[in-house]
Short mmCIF file of C-alpha atoms and ligand atoms in Angstrom, two decimals:
data_model
loop_
_atom_site.label_atom_id
_atom_site.label_comp_id
_atom_site.label_asym_id
_atom_site.label_seq_id
_atom_site.Cartn_x
_atom_site.Cartn_y
_atom_site.Cartn_z
CA UNK A 7 0.00 0.00 0.00
CA UNK A 8 2.61 2.47 -1.14
CA UNK A 9 0.18 5.39 -1.54
CA UNK A 10 -1.05 4.98 2.04
CA UNK A 11 2.50 4.58 3.39
CA UNK A 12 3.48 7.83 1.66
CA UNK A 13 0.38 9.63 2.85
CA UNK A 14 0.52 8.74 6.54
CA UNK A 15 3.44 11.02 7.59
CA UNK A 16 1.65 14.09 6.22
CA UNK A 17 -1.47 13.22 8.26
CA UNK A 18 0.44 12.93 11.53
CA UNK A 19 -1.67 14.18 14.42
CA UNK A 20 -4.99 13.90 12.58
CA UNK A 21 -7.67 11.44 13.66
CA UNK A 22 -7.78 9.70 10.33
CA UNK A 23 -4.06 8.84 10.48
CA UNK A 24 -4.54 6.38 13.33
CA UNK A 25 -7.58 4.81 11.63
CA UNK A 26 -5.77 4.49 8.32
CA UNK A 27 -2.71 2.97 9.95
CA UNK A 28 -4.84 0.49 11.88
CA UNK A 29 -6.68 -0.79 8.80
CA UNK A 30 -3.51 -0.78 6.68
CA UNK A 31 -1.72 -2.82 9.36
CA UNK A 32 -4.66 -5.18 9.73
CA UNK A 33 -4.80 -5.96 6.02
CA UNK A 34 -1.01 -6.37 5.93
CA UNK A 35 -1.36 -8.86 8.76
CA UNK A 36 -4.18 -11.02 7.43
CA UNK A 37 -3.38 -10.96 3.70
CA UNK A 38 -0.62 -13.62 4.10
CA UNK A 39 -3.24 -15.98 5.62
CA UNK A 40 -5.41 -15.64 2.50
CA UNK A 41 -2.43 -16.09 0.20
CA UNK A 42 -1.37 -19.19 2.13
CA UNK A 43 -4.89 -20.65 2.02
CA UNK A 44 -5.00 -20.43 -1.77
CA UNK A 45 -1.44 -21.71 -2.14
CA UNK A 46 -1.95 -24.71 0.14
CA UNK A 47 -5.10 -25.85 -1.67
CA UNK A 48 -3.85 -24.89 -5.12
CA UNK A 49 -6.77 -22.51 -5.73
CA UNK A 50 -6.40 -19.77 -8.34
CA UNK A 51 -8.80 -17.38 -9.99
CA UNK A 52 -8.72 -18.02 -13.73
CA UNK A 53 -6.89 -15.29 -15.60
CA UNK A 54 -9.24 -12.47 -16.57
CA UNK A 55 -12.11 -13.59 -14.35
CA UNK A 56 -13.74 -10.93 -12.21
CA UNK A 57 -17.35 -11.94 -12.43
CA UNK A 58 -17.84 -12.00 -8.65
CA UNK A 59 -17.77 -8.16 -8.72
CA UNK A 60 -20.22 -7.73 -11.58
CA UNK A 61 -23.41 -8.05 -9.57
CA UNK A 62 -22.06 -7.48 -6.10
CA UNK A 63 -21.62 -4.32 -4.05
CA UNK A 64 -19.80 -4.92 -0.78
CA UNK A 65 -20.92 -3.59 2.59
CA UNK A 66 -17.86 -2.03 4.14
CA UNK A 67 -16.88 -0.55 7.49
CA UNK A 68 -15.85 3.04 8.17
CA UNK A 69 -12.16 2.06 8.25
CA UNK A 70 -12.34 0.19 4.97
CA UNK A 71 -14.08 3.19 3.41
CA UNK A 72 -11.42 5.54 4.74
CA UNK A 73 -8.68 3.44 3.22
CA UNK A 74 -10.37 3.42 -0.19
CA UNK A 75 -11.08 7.15 0.04
CA UNK A 76 -7.45 7.95 0.85
CA UNK A 77 -6.30 5.80 -2.03
CA UNK A 78 -8.67 7.51 -4.46
CA UNK A 79 -7.78 11.03 -3.32
CA UNK A 80 -4.05 10.34 -3.74
CA UNK A 81 -4.30 8.36 -6.95
CA UNK A 82 -3.16 9.72 -10.31
CA UNK A 83 -6.50 8.30 -11.52
CA UNK A 84 -8.45 10.30 -8.95
CA UNK A 85 -10.89 11.94 -11.38
CA UNK A 86 -11.65 8.70 -13.18
CA UNK A 87 -12.15 6.86 -9.88
CA UNK A 88 -14.44 9.60 -8.57
CA UNK A 89 -16.46 9.39 -11.78
CA UNK A 90 -16.76 5.64 -11.34
CA UNK A 91 -17.92 6.01 -7.77
CA UNK A 92 -20.57 8.55 -8.68
CA UNK A 93 -21.84 6.85 -11.80
CA UNK A 94 -22.57 3.38 -10.44
CA UNK A 95 -25.78 1.81 -11.68
CA UNK A 96 -26.54 0.13 -8.34
CA UNK A 97 -26.21 -3.38 -9.76
CA UNK A 98 -22.51 -4.16 -9.49
CA UNK A 99 -19.53 -2.60 -7.77
CA UNK A 100 -18.78 0.79 -9.39
CA UNK A 101 -15.06 0.22 -8.88
CA UNK A 102 -15.07 -2.83 -11.12
CA UNK A 103 -13.49 -2.30 -14.53
CA UNK A 104 -14.39 -4.92 -17.07
CA UNK A 105 -11.50 -3.82 -19.28
CA UNK A 106 -8.72 -3.97 -16.68
CA UNK A 107 -7.06 -7.25 -17.54
CA UNK A 108 -5.10 -7.63 -14.29
CA UNK A 109 -7.59 -7.55 -11.45
CA UNK A 110 -10.64 -5.68 -12.76
CA UNK A 111 -10.65 -3.95 -9.37
CA UNK A 112 -9.57 -0.32 -9.76
CA UNK A 113 -8.63 -0.03 -6.09
CA UNK A 114 -7.12 -3.51 -5.77
CA UNK A 115 -4.37 -2.68 -3.19
CA UNK A 116 -7.00 -1.35 -0.75
CA UNK A 117 -9.93 -3.63 -1.60
CA UNK A 118 -12.24 -4.47 1.32
CA UNK A 119 -11.91 -7.55 3.49
CA UNK A 120 -14.79 -9.45 1.89
CA UNK A 121 -13.17 -9.02 -1.51
CA UNK A 122 -9.85 -10.31 -0.16
CA UNK A 123 -11.61 -13.40 1.19
CA UNK A 124 -13.26 -14.49 -2.07
CA UNK A 125 -11.83 -17.97 -2.62
CA UNK A 126 -9.19 -17.26 0.05
CA UNK A 127 -10.94 -18.23 3.27
CA UNK A 128 -13.49 -20.72 4.53
CA UNK A 129 -16.71 -20.18 6.44
CA UNK A 130 -17.66 -21.85 9.70
CA UNK A 131 -20.91 -23.74 10.29
CA UNK A 132 -22.93 -23.64 13.52
CA UNK A 133 -20.85 -26.50 14.94
CA UNK A 134 -17.62 -24.67 14.33
CA UNK A 135 -16.68 -26.87 11.39
CA UNK A 136 -15.07 -25.02 8.53
CA UNK A 137 -16.61 -25.30 5.07
CA UNK A 138 -15.52 -24.02 1.72
CA UNK A 139 -17.57 -23.38 -1.40
CA UNK A 140 -16.17 -22.73 -4.83
CA UNK A 141 -17.50 -19.75 -6.70
CA UNK A 142 -19.05 -20.07 -10.14
CA UNK A 143 -15.79 -18.88 -11.74
CA UNK A 144 -13.73 -21.92 -10.83
CA UNK A 145 -13.97 -25.65 -11.32
CA UNK A 146 -13.13 -27.22 -7.96
CA UNK A 147 -12.96 -30.74 -9.30
CA UNK A 148 -9.74 -32.38 -8.19
CA UNK A 149 -9.04 -29.94 -5.37
CA UNK A 150 -8.82 -31.70 -2.01
CA UNK A 151 -10.14 -29.56 0.82
CA UNK A 152 -8.61 -31.39 3.78
CA UNK A 153 -7.97 -29.98 7.26
CA UNK A 154 -9.86 -26.76 6.70
CA UNK A 155 -9.93 -26.19 10.46
CA UNK A 156 -6.23 -25.31 10.32
CA UNK A 157 -7.44 -21.96 9.00
CA UNK A 158 -9.47 -19.24 10.65
CA UNK A 159 -12.93 -18.73 9.11
CA UNK A 160 -14.16 -15.50 7.53
CA UNK A 161 -16.09 -14.61 10.69
CA UNK A 162 -12.82 -14.44 12.63
CA UNK A 163 -11.39 -11.83 10.28
CA UNK A 164 -14.69 -9.93 10.21
CA UNK A 165 -14.83 -9.70 14.00
CA UNK A 166 -11.27 -8.40 14.16
CA UNK A 167 -12.10 -5.84 11.49
CA UNK A 168 -15.12 -4.57 13.42
CA UNK A 169 -13.07 -4.53 16.63
CA UNK A 170 -10.81 -1.90 15.03
CA UNK A 171 -13.79 0.44 15.40
CA UNK A 172 -14.84 -0.75 18.84
CA UNK A 173 -17.58 -2.93 17.31
CA UNK A 174 -19.69 0.23 16.98
CA UNK A 175 -19.38 0.72 13.26
CA UNK A 176 -22.30 0.27 10.89
CA UNK A 177 -21.34 -1.24 7.56
CA UNK A 178 -22.65 0.62 4.53
CA UNK A 179 -22.69 -0.12 0.84
CA UNK A 180 -19.36 0.83 -0.72
CA UNK A 181 -20.49 3.82 -2.81
CA UNK A 182 -22.19 5.57 0.11
CA UNK A 183 -19.46 4.66 2.61
CA UNK A 184 -16.61 5.82 0.37
CA UNK A 185 -18.37 9.06 -0.61
CA UNK A 186 -18.82 9.92 3.06
CA UNK A 187 -15.21 8.99 3.79
CA UNK A 188 -13.96 11.12 0.90
CA UNK A 189 -15.75 14.13 2.37
CA UNK A 190 -14.26 13.49 5.78
CA UNK A 191 -10.75 12.62 4.69
CA UNK A 192 -10.66 15.41 2.12
CA UNK A 193 -11.41 17.97 4.82
CA UNK A 194 -8.78 16.56 7.14
CA UNK A 195 -6.21 16.40 4.35
CA UNK A 196 -6.96 20.01 3.42
CA UNK A 197 -6.53 20.95 7.06
CA UNK A 198 -3.20 19.10 7.17
CA UNK A 199 -1.91 21.14 4.23
CA UNK A 200 -1.70 18.10 1.98
CA UNK A 201 -3.88 19.86 -0.57
CA UNK A 202 -3.70 23.56 -1.33
CA UNK A 203 -6.89 25.62 -1.21
CA UNK A 204 -7.32 25.38 -4.99
CA UNK A 205 -7.42 21.59 -4.81
CA UNK A 206 -3.87 21.01 -6.02
CA UNK A 207 -1.36 19.02 -4.00
CA UNK A 208 0.91 21.17 -1.86
CA UNK A 209 2.51 18.25 -0.06
CA UNK A 210 2.45 15.40 -2.53
CA UNK A 211 3.56 11.93 -1.49
S1 SF4 B 10 -13.46 -15.36 -6.88
FE1 SF4 B 10 -14.41 -16.65 -8.48
S2 SF4 B 10 -15.71 -15.28 -9.73
FE2 SF4 B 10 -14.26 -14.02 -8.51
S3 SF4 B 10 -12.46 -13.67 -9.84
FE3 SF4 B 10 -12.01 -15.49 -8.62
S4 SF4 B 10 -12.72 -17.22 -9.84
FE4 SF4 B 10 -13.67 -15.39 -10.72
S1 SF4 B 11 -13.99 -3.33 -4.37
FE1 SF4 B 11 -12.89 -4.31 -6.06
S2 SF4 B 11 -12.82 -6.50 -5.54
FE2 SF4 B 11 -14.41 -5.54 -4.27
S3 SF4 B 11 -16.36 -5.80 -5.38
FE3 SF4 B 11 -15.48 -3.78 -5.97
S4 SF4 B 11 -14.27 -4.17 -7.83
FE4 SF4 B 11 -14.66 -6.16 -6.81
#
């Protein structure tokens, strides 16, 4: 998360700096678990597939929204990303780009937790037994799903995410949550001197 790493020093002392650092650190901590899960079971998204985002809009927490907002505000693609956010049709995620061959996700480095866990984590049933379901984009034939209880389920990561906000955070759909976060973070960044009054960067990362 280079953009966020570069941004944090200029936000020192502001409330959003601590929140951004906490969510950045949390994702840095849990991402290796998801990578290891996929590696150990030999699970890979087929090249070019991104269909899970086409008719899905994630609910995200305030911290996740802040991270995406900071990324958008500091991105060289800021205007295009803002346009995307504002022009969503309400069916699929507005940050999905059908034509981006790599990930299709235009904010991939700061994508929300649920998006990181697609195919990368199991769920837990009411008896505490871990289960895993393949998405429609992958053929799971031949993949042995043994010893799933070696891994933490999605609910574990979700609880830790909510705990970052004292369990008091309401999740909101991504477009609304990020728009609110952009307003908040933009004001704080302006206050910090990161942006000049005319909207240009006075303290670029
Ligand atoms: S999680 Fe499934 S639908 Fe989404 S990109 Fe991977 S294979 Fe495709
Ligand atoms: S944030 Fe990215 S990964 Fe998540 S649904 Fe939107 S486009 Fe897909």
